[in-house]
PDB file of C-alpha atoms in Angstrom:
ATOM      1  CA  UNK D  98      14.138  19.694 -14.744  1.00 70.00           C
ATOM      2  CA  UNK D  99      12.714  22.901 -13.092  1.00 86.00           C
ATOM      3  CA  UNK D 100       8.660  23.242 -14.499  1.00 90.00           C
ATOM      4  CA  UNK D 101       8.497  26.640 -15.729  1.00 89.00           C
ATOM      5  CA  UNK D 102       5.739  28.421 -13.723  1.00 90.00           C
ATOM      6  CA  UNK D 103       2.741  28.016 -16.228  1.00 90.00           C
ATOM      7  CA  UNK D 104       2.978  23.807 -16.048  1.00 93.00           C
ATOM      8  CA  UNK D 105       2.773  24.050 -12.157  1.00 93.00           C
ATOM      9  CA  UNK D 106      -0.805  24.172 -11.503  1.00 92.00           C
ATOM     10  CA  UNK D 107      -1.173  21.144 -14.056  1.00 94.00           C
ATOM     11  CA  UNK D 108       2.136  18.824 -11.880  1.00 94.00           C
ATOM     12  CA  UNK D 109      -0.290  19.720  -8.666  1.00 94.00           C
ATOM     13  CA  UNK D 110      -3.768  18.873  -9.998  1.00 96.00           C
ATOM     14  CA  UNK D 111      -1.397  15.768 -11.178  1.00 96.00           C
ATOM     15  CA  UNK D 112      -0.495  15.157  -7.287  1.00 95.00           C
ATOM     16  CA  UNK D 113      -3.677  14.593  -7.056  1.00 95.00           C
ATOM     17  CA  UNK D 114      -4.634  11.896  -9.650  1.00 97.00           C
ATOM     18  CA  UNK D 115      -1.290  10.289  -8.788  1.00 96.00           C
ATOM     19  CA  UNK D 116      -3.358   9.482  -4.783  1.00 94.00           C
ATOM     20  CA  UNK D 117      -5.851   8.505  -5.813  1.00 96.00           C
ATOM     21  CA  UNK D 118      -3.466   5.953  -9.375  1.00 97.00           C
ATOM     22  CA  UNK D 119      -2.334   4.818  -5.666  1.00 95.00           C
ATOM     23  CA  UNK D 120      -5.193   3.825  -3.828  1.00 96.00           C
ATOM     24  CA  UNK D 121      -6.646   2.646  -7.176  1.00 96.00           C
ATOM     25  CA  UNK D 122      -4.077   0.066  -7.423  1.00 95.00           C
ATOM     26  CA  UNK D 123      -4.767  -3.441  -5.842  1.00 92.00           C
ATOM     27  CA  UNK D 124      -2.605  -4.616  -2.482  1.00 88.00           C
ATOM     28  CA  UNK D 125      -2.083  -0.692  -2.033  1.00 89.00           C
ATOM     29  CA  UNK D 126      -1.226   0.469   0.836  1.00 89.00           C
ATOM     30  CA  UNK D 127      -3.107   2.480   3.525  1.00 88.00           C
ATOM     31  CA  UNK D 128      -2.945   6.418   3.542  1.00 88.00           C
ATOM     32  CA  UNK D 129      -4.853   8.268   5.413  1.00 90.00           C
ATOM     33  CA  UNK D 130      -7.701  10.409   4.581  1.00 90.00           C
ATOM     34  CA  UNK D 131      -7.637   8.273   1.655  1.00 91.00           C
ATOM     35  CA  UNK D 132     -10.901   5.791   1.492  1.00 94.00           C
ATOM     36  CA  UNK D 133      -9.921   2.352   2.594  1.00 92.00           C
ATOM     37  CA  UNK D 134     -12.405  -0.063   1.013  1.00 93.00           C
ATOM     38  CA  UNK D 135     -13.366  -1.513  -2.223  1.00 94.00           C
ATOM     39  CA  UNK D 136     -16.542   0.334  -2.345  1.00 94.00           C
ATOM     40  CA  UNK D 137     -15.187   4.048  -1.064  1.00 95.00           C
ATOM     41  CA  UNK D 138     -12.790   3.629  -3.560  1.00 95.00           C
ATOM     42  CA  UNK D 139     -14.198   3.219  -6.252  1.00 96.00           C
ATOM     43  CA  UNK D 140     -17.371   5.765  -4.706  1.00 96.00           C
ATOM     44  CA  UNK D 141     -14.242   8.231  -4.672  1.00 97.00           C
ATOM     45  CA  UNK D 142     -12.298   7.174  -8.484  1.00 97.00           C
ATOM     46  CA  UNK D 143     -16.033   8.044  -9.679  1.00 97.00           C
ATOM     47  CA  UNK D 144     -16.997  10.978  -7.658  1.00 98.00           C
ATOM     48  CA  UNK D 145     -12.734  12.368  -8.581  1.00 98.00           C
ATOM     49  CA  UNK D 146     -14.002  11.828 -12.032  1.00 98.00           C
ATOM     50  CA  UNK D 147     -17.084  13.886 -12.480  1.00 98.00           C
ATOM     51  CA  UNK D 148     -15.944  16.566 -10.230  1.00 98.00           C
ATOM     52  CA  UNK D 149     -11.868  17.480 -10.985  1.00 97.00           C
ATOM     53  CA  UNK D 150     -10.881  15.118 -13.593  1.00 98.00           C
ATOM     54  CA  UNK D 151     -13.084  15.176 -16.845  1.00 98.00           C
ATOM     55  CA  UNK D 152     -12.832  19.214 -17.071  1.00 96.00           C
ATOM     56  CA  UNK D 153      -8.779  18.457 -16.509  1.00 96.00           C
ATOM     57  CA  UNK D 154      -8.812  16.322 -19.238  1.00 97.00           C
ATOM     58  CA  UNK D 155     -11.198  19.045 -21.355  1.00 96.00           C
ATOM     59  CA  UNK D 156      -9.483  21.605 -20.417  1.00 94.00           C
ATOM     60  CA  UNK D 157      -5.927  19.742 -21.733  1.00 95.00           C
ATOM     61  CA  UNK D 158      -8.233  18.174 -25.060  1.00 96.00           C
ATOM     62  CA  UNK D 159      -9.857  22.234 -25.679  1.00 94.00           C
ATOM     63  CA  UNK D 160      -6.686  24.343 -24.243  1.00 93.00           C
ATOM     64  CA  UNK D 161      -2.862  23.374 -23.685  1.00 94.00           C
ATOM     65  CA  UNK D 162      -3.024  20.704 -26.573  1.00 95.00           C
ATOM     66  CA  UNK D 163      -4.221  23.233 -29.046  1.00 94.00           C
ATOM     67  CA  UNK D 164      -1.313  25.391 -27.740  1.00 91.00           C
ATOM     68  CA  UNK D 165       1.277  23.539 -28.446  1.00 94.00           C
ATOM     69  CA  UNK D 166       0.222  21.591 -30.948  1.00 95.00           C
ATOM     70  CA  UNK D 167       2.695  22.248 -34.336  1.00 95.00           C
ATOM     71  CA  UNK D 168       5.406  23.314 -32.539  1.00 94.00           C
ATOM     72  CA  UNK D 169       7.450  20.291 -34.058  1.00 94.00           C
ATOM     73  CA  UNK D 170       7.191  16.512 -34.397  1.00 97.00           C
ATOM     74  CA  UNK D 171       7.572  15.221 -31.383  1.00 96.00           C
ATOM     75  CA  UNK D 172       4.680  17.200 -29.179  1.00 96.00           C
ATOM     76  CA  UNK D 173       2.649  16.454 -31.509  1.00 97.00           C
ATOM     77  CA  UNK D 174       2.209  12.639 -32.021  1.00 98.00           C
ATOM     78  CA  UNK D 175       2.915  12.877 -27.732  1.00 98.00           C
ATOM     79  CA  UNK D 176      -0.676  15.097 -27.461  1.00 97.00           C
ATOM     80  CA  UNK D 177      -2.081  13.028 -28.953  1.00 98.00           C
ATOM     81  CA  UNK D 178      -1.566  10.411 -27.023  1.00 98.00           C
ATOM     82  CA  UNK D 179      -2.277  12.235 -23.963  1.00 98.00           C
ATOM     83  CA  UNK D 180      -5.604  12.066 -26.482  1.00 98.00           C
ATOM     84  CA  UNK D 181      -5.901   8.708 -27.052  1.00 98.00           C
ATOM     85  CA  UNK D 182      -5.332   8.174 -22.532  1.00 98.00           C
ATOM     86  CA  UNK D 183      -7.511  10.509 -22.090  1.00 98.00           C
ATOM     87  CA  UNK D 184     -10.796   8.541 -24.136  1.00 98.00           C
ATOM     88  CA  UNK D 185      -8.841   5.616 -22.498  1.00 98.00           C
ATOM     89  CA  UNK D 186      -9.264   6.054 -19.001  1.00 98.00           C
ATOM     90  CA  UNK D 187     -12.882   7.568 -19.732  1.00 98.00           C
ATOM     91  CA  UNK D 188     -13.578   3.773 -20.346  1.00 95.00           C
ATOM     92  CA  UNK D 189     -10.957   3.274 -17.734  1.00 95.00           C
ATOM     93  CA  UNK D 190     -14.375   4.672 -15.254  1.00 96.00           C
ATOM     94  CA  UNK D 191     -17.108   3.723 -17.189  1.00 94.00           C
ATOM     95  CA  UNK D 192     -16.091   0.258 -17.075  1.00 93.00           C
ATOM     96  CA  UNK D 193     -15.542   1.122 -13.084  1.00 94.00           C
ATOM     97  CA  UNK D 194     -18.633   2.353 -12.753  1.00 93.00           C
ATOM     98  CA  UNK D 195     -20.907  -0.599 -14.618  1.00 89.00           C
ATOM     99  CA  UNK D 196     -18.531  -3.362 -12.827  1.00 74.00           C
ATOM    100  CA  UNK D 197     -19.375  -6.355 -12.666  1.00 80.00           C
ATOM    101  CA  UNK D 198     -15.879  -6.591 -10.246  1.00 89.00           C
ATOM    102  CA  UNK D 199     -14.569  -3.902  -9.124  1.00 93.00           C
ATOM    103  CA  UNK D 200     -10.890  -4.307  -8.161  1.00 93.00           C
ATOM    104  CA  UNK D 201     -10.173  -5.371 -10.655  1.00 94.00           C
ATOM    105  CA  UNK D 202     -11.535  -2.494 -12.590  1.00 94.00           C
ATOM    106  CA  UNK D 203      -9.829   0.066  -9.909  1.00 96.00           C
ATOM    107  CA  UNK D 204      -6.324  -1.600 -10.029  1.00 96.00           C
ATOM    108  CA  UNK D 205      -6.498  -1.345 -13.851  1.00 96.00           C
ATOM    109  CA  UNK D 206      -7.658   3.122 -13.432  1.00 97.00           C
ATOM    110  CA  UNK D 207      -4.468   2.739 -10.939  1.00 97.00           C
ATOM    111  CA  UNK D 208      -2.156   1.936 -13.653  1.00 97.00           C
ATOM    112  CA  UNK D 209      -3.557   3.466 -16.587  1.00 98.00           C
ATOM    113  CA  UNK D 210      -3.795   6.309 -14.613  1.00 98.00           C
ATOM    114  CA  UNK D 211      -0.025   6.488 -13.078  1.00 98.00           C
ATOM    115  CA  UNK D 212       0.952   5.469 -16.188  1.00 98.00           C
ATOM    116  CA  UNK D 213      -0.518   8.552 -18.484  1.00 98.00           C
ATOM    117  CA  UNK D 214       0.037  11.479 -15.393  1.00 98.00           C
ATOM    118  CA  UNK D 215       4.191   9.944 -15.670  1.00 97.00           C
ATOM    119  CA  UNK D 216       3.545  10.651 -19.562  1.00 98.00           C
ATOM    120  CA  UNK D 217       2.710  14.254 -19.441  1.00 97.00           C
ATOM    121  CA  UNK D 218       5.765  14.484 -16.441  1.00 97.00           C
ATOM    122  CA  UNK D 219       7.995  13.343 -17.707  1.00 96.00           C
ATOM    123  CA  UNK D 220       7.629  13.415 -21.374  1.00 97.00           C
ATOM    124  CA  UNK D 221       5.114  16.358 -22.837  1.00 97.00           C
ATOM    125  CA  UNK D 222       5.646  19.133 -20.426  1.00 96.00           C
ATOM    126  CA  UNK D 223      10.002  18.104 -21.246  1.00 96.00           C
ATOM    127  CA  UNK D 224       8.799  18.526 -23.766  1.00 96.00           C
ATOM    128  CA  UNK D 225       6.881  21.458 -24.117  1.00 96.00           C
ATOM    129  CA  UNK D 226       9.618  23.494 -21.836  1.00 95.00           C
ATOM    130  CA  UNK D 227      12.535  22.479 -24.224  1.00 95.00           C
ATOM    131  CA  UNK D 228      10.163  23.574 -27.267  1.00 96.00           C
ATOM    132  CA  UNK D 229       8.339  26.777 -26.474  1.00 94.00           C
ATOM    133  CA  UNK D 230       9.404  29.788 -26.048  1.00 93.00           C
ATOM    134  CA  UNK D 231       9.672  32.136 -22.685  1.00 91.00           C
ATOM    135  CA  UNK D 232       6.487  33.832 -23.751  1.00 92.00           C
ATOM    136  CA  UNK D 233       4.706  31.653 -25.317  1.00 92.00           C
ATOM    137  CA  UNK D 234       5.307  29.069 -21.879  1.00 91.00           C
ATOM    138  CA  UNK D 235       3.679  33.145 -20.391  1.00 89.00           C
ATOM    139  CA  UNK D 236       1.385  33.105 -22.610  1.00 87.00           C
ATOM    140  CA  UNK D 237       0.095  29.803 -21.240  1.00 83.00           C
ATOM    141  CA  UNK D 238      -0.411  30.561 -18.077  1.00 74.00           C
ATOM    142  CA  UNK D 239      -2.857  33.572 -19.271  1.00 71.00           C
ATOM    143  CA  UNK D 240      -5.470  29.256 -20.193  1.00 74.00           C
ATOM    144  CA  UNK D 241      -5.908  29.376 -15.708  1.00 65.00           C
ATOM    145  CA  UNK D 242      -7.124  32.315 -15.871  1.00 58.00           C
TER     146      UNK D 242
END
């Protein structure tokens, strides 16, 4: 299903999160322009989280999800799951910061991030597009401004 214009900025950002997920996972292939060592990956992941991803989580929790709640049970359930996954991902980043074994923590983070983004893209966004009216979808665009 083609993405509605209101969801395109989020999908673009999700692509950068998927690159983080890929490089964080154990035995990931080297990607030009991205860190290669465990220490570099850890520093990159923490910087990405602090400077971009936490703000993205807050945007979804404070603006996107409240605007889709109450439309149907599936959306409400997905919104609840997304918030819980954000909490779990925050714990993964905290564990990475206080790491005992950064390679294991990075892999756990990578797996969880990929699963989370795939859920948003394949389930949440699809349900939003099926449920919201064109006018409601167009209102979502205004949230980014």
